[in-house]
Tab-separated table of C-alpha atoms and ligand atoms in Angstrom:
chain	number	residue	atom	x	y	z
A	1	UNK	CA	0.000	0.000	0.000
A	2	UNK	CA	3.055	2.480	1.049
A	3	UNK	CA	4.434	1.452	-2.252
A	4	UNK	CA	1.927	2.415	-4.306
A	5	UNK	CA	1.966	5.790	-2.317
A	6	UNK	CA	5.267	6.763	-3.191
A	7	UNK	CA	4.839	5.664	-6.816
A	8	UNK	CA	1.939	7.922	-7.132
A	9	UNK	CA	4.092	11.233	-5.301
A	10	UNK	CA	6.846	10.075	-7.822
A	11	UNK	CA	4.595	10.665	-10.667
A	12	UNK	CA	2.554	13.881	-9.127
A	13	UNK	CA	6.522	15.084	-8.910
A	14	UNK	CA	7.548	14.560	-12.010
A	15	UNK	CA	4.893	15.949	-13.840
A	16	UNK	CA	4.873	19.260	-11.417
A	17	UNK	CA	8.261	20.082	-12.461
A	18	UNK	CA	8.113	21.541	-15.160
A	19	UNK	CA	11.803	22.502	-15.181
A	20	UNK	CA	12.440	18.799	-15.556
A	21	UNK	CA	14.234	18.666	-18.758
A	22	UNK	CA	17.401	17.461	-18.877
A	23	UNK	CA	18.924	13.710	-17.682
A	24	UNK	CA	19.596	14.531	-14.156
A	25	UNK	CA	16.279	15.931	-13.584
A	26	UNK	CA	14.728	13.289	-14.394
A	27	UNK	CA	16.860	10.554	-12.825
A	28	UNK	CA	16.749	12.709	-9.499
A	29	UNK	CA	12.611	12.714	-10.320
A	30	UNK	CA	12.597	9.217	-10.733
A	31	UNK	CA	14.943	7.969	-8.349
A	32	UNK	CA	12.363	6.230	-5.998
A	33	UNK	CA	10.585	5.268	-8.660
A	34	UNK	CA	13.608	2.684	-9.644
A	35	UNK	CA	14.048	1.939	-5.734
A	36	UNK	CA	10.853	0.633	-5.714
A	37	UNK	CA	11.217	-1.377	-9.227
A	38	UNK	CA	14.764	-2.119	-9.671
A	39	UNK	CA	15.725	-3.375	-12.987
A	40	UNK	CA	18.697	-5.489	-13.859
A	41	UNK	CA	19.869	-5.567	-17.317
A	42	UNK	CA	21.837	-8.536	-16.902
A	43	UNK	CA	18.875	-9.940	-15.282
A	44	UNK	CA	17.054	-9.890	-18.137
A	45	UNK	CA	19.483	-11.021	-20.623
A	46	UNK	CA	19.731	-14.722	-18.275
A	47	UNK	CA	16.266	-14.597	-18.455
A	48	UNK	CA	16.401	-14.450	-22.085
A	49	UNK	CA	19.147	-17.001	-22.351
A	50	UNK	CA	16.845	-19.171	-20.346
A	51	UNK	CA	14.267	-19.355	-22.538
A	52	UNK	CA	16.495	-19.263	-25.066
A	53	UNK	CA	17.801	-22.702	-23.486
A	54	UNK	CA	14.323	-24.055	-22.869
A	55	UNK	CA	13.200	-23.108	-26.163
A	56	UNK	CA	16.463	-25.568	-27.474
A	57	UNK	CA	15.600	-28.223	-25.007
A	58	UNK	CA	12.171	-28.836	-26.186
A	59	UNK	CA	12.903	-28.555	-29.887
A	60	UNK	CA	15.486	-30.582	-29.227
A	61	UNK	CA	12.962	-33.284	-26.863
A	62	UNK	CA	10.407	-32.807	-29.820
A	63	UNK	CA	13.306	-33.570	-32.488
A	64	UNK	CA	14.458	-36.892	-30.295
A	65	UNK	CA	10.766	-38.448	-29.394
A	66	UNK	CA	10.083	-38.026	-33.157
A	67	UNK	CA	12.923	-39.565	-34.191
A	68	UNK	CA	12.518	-42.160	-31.975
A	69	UNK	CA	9.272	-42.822	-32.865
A	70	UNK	CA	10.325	-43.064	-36.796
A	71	UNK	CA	13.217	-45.823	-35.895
A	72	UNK	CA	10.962	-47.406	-33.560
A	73	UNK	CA	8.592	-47.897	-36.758
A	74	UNK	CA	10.905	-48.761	-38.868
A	75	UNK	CA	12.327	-51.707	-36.581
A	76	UNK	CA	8.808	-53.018	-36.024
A	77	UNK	CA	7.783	-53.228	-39.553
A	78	UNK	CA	11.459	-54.686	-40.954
A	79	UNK	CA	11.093	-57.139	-37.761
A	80	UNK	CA	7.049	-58.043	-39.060
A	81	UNK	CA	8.843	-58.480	-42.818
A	82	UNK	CA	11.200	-60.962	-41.539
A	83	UNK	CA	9.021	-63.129	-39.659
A	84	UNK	CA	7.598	-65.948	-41.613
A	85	UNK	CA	3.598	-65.933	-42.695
A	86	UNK	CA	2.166	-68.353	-40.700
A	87	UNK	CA	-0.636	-70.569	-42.995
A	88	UNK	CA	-2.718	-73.068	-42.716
A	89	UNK	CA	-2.539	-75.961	-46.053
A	90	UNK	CA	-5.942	-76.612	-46.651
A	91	UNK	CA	-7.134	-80.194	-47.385
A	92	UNK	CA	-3.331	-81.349	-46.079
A	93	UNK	CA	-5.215	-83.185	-43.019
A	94	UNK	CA	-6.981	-85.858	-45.553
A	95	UNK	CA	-3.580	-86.712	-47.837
A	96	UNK	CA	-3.661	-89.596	-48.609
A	97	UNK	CA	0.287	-91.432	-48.051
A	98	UNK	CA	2.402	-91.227	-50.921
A	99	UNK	CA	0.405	-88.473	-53.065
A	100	UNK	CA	1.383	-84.457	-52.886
A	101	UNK	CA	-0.797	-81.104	-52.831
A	102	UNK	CA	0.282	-77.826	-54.274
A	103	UNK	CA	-0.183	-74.681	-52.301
A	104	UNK	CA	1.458	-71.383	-52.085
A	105	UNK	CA	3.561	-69.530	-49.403
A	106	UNK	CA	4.680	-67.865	-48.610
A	107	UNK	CA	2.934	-65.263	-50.825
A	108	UNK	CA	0.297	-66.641	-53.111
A	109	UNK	CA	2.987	-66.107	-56.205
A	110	UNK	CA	5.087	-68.235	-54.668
A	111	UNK	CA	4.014	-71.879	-55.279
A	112	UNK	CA	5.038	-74.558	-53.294
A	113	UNK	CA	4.061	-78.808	-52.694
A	114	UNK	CA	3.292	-80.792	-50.019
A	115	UNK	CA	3.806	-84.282	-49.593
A	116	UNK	CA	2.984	-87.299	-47.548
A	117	UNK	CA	5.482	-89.788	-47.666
A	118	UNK	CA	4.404	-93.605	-47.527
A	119	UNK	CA	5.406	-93.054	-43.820
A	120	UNK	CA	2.812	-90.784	-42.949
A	121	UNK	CA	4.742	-87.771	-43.050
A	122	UNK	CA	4.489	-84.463	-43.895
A	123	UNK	CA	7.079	-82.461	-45.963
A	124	UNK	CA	6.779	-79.172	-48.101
A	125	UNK	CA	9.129	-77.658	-50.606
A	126	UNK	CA	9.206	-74.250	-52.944
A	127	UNK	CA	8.016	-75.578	-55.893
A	128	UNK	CA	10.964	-74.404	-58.050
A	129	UNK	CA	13.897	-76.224	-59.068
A	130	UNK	CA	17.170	-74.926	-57.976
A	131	UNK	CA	19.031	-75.333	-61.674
A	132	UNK	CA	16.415	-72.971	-63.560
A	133	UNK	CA	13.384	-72.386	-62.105
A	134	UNK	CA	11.327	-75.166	-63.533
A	135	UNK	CA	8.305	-76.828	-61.342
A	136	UNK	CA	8.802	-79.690	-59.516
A	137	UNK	CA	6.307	-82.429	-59.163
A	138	UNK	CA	6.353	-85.596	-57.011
A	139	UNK	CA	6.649	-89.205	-58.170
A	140	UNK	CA	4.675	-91.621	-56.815
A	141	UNK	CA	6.440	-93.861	-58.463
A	142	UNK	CA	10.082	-93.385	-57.896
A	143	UNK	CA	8.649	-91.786	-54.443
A	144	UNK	CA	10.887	-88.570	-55.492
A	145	UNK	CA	10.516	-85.217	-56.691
A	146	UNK	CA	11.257	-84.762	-60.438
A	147	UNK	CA	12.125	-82.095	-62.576
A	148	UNK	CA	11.178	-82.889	-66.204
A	149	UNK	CA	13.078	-80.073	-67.693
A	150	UNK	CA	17.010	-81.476	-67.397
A	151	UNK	CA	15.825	-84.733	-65.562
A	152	UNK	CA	16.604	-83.793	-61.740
A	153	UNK	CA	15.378	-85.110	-59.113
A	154	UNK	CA	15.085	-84.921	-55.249
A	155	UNK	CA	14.823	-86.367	-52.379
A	156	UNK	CA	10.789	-86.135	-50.802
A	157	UNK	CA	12.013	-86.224	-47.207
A	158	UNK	CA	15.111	-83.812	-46.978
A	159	UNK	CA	15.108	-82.095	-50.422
A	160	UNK	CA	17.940	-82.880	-51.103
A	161	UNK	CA	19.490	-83.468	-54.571
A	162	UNK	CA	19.333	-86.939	-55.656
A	163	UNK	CA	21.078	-86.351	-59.277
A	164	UNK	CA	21.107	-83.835	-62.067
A	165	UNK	CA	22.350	-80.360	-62.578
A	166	UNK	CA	20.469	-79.031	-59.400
A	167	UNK	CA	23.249	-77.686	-57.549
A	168	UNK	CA	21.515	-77.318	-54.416
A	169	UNK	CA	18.520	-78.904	-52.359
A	170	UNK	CA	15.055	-77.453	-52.539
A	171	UNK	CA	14.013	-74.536	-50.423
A	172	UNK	CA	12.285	-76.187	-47.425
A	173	UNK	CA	9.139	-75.203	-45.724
A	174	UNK	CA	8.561	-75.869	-42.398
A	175	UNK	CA	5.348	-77.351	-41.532
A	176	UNK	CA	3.446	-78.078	-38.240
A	177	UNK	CA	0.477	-79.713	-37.385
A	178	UNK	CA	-1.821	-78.027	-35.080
A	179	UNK	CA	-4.859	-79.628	-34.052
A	180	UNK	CA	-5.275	-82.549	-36.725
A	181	UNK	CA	-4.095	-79.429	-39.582
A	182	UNK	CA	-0.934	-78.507	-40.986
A	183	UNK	CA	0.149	-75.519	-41.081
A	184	UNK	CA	3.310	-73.936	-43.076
A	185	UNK	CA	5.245	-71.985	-40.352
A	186	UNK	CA	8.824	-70.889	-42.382
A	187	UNK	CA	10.512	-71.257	-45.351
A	188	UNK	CA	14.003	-71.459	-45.495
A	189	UNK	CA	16.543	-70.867	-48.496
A	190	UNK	CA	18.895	-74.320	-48.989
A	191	UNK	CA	22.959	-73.239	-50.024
A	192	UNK	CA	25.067	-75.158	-52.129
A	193	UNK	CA	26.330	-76.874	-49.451
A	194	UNK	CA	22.521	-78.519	-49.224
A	195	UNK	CA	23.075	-80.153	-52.382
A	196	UNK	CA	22.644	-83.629	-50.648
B	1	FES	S1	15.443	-76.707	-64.276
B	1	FES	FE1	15.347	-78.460	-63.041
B	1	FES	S2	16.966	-79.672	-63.696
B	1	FES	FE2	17.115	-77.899	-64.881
């Protein structure tokens, strides 16, 4: 209350003097005036460095969680490309022993066979030969996989190469069976060293 007193006498006495004009007039006028609000120049200039500093910090905080979030998204969706499809074969369950099935996985342009050895077993291969490319069918006969186009041939349980220019197995796929189906879980890509 005394404050604002002697603000308002400040300003009653610097507006009654009218000689006021020059610097020390109106520094000795206003003299109180700054008692009662002192202001510090440096004062001001940390408090503009401050939120100079803040204003870093959270760009900076903004910059970081959005990055973040980006490689965060980007690990999650290469991690979902590298895990296998998993997919169920349909009619795999009533095979008969010693026959095959063609399906696809683990896109639908990537064709692929089943088969059900004479032992009951199930086994699954990408369709395509590993010389060039052709299809693949299985023998119930010779109880193989063929390929008719340079006479190759492999092995139904392993994939394996049993002769011909193949020079490496079949690509396997990894089957399951889950509650009386079969299901196609992986595939994985045979080397050279596969050959058999
Ligand atoms: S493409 Fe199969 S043996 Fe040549």
């Amino acid at each position: 209350m005394s404050s604002n007193k002697n603000i308002s006498d400040t300003i009653k006495r610097v507006i009654a003097k009218e000689e006021l004009s020059d610097e020390s007039d109106v520094r000795e006028a206003t003299a109180p005036y700054q008692a009662e609000f002192p202001y510090e120049r440096d004062e001001e200039a940390q408090v503009t460095r401050r939120e100079f500093c803040n204003f870093l910090g959270l760009t900076s905080a903004a910059l970081f969680v959005g990055t973040a979030g980006f490689a965060a998204k980007a690990a999650f969706d290469a991690r979902e490309s590298l895990s296998p499809p998993v997919a169920r074969i349909g009619g795999a369950e009533t095979l008969a022993p010693n026959t095959s099935l063609n399906f696809s996985y683990p896109t639908e342009r990537d064709s692929a066979i089943l088969i059900r050895t004479a032992d009951g077993a199930y086994h699954a291969y990408g369709q395509k030969c590993t010389h060039l490319s052709c299809p693949v069918y299985y023998s119930r006969d010779h109880q193989r996989l063929e390929c008719p186009c340079h006479e190759g041939a492999f092995d139904a349980a392993t994939g394996a190469v049993l002769y011909g220019p193949p020079p490496r197995a079949l690509d396997a796929i990894e089957v399951e069976m889950r509650d009386g189906q079969v299901w196609a879980i992986g595939r994985t890509t045979s080397s050279p060293k596969d050959r058999g």
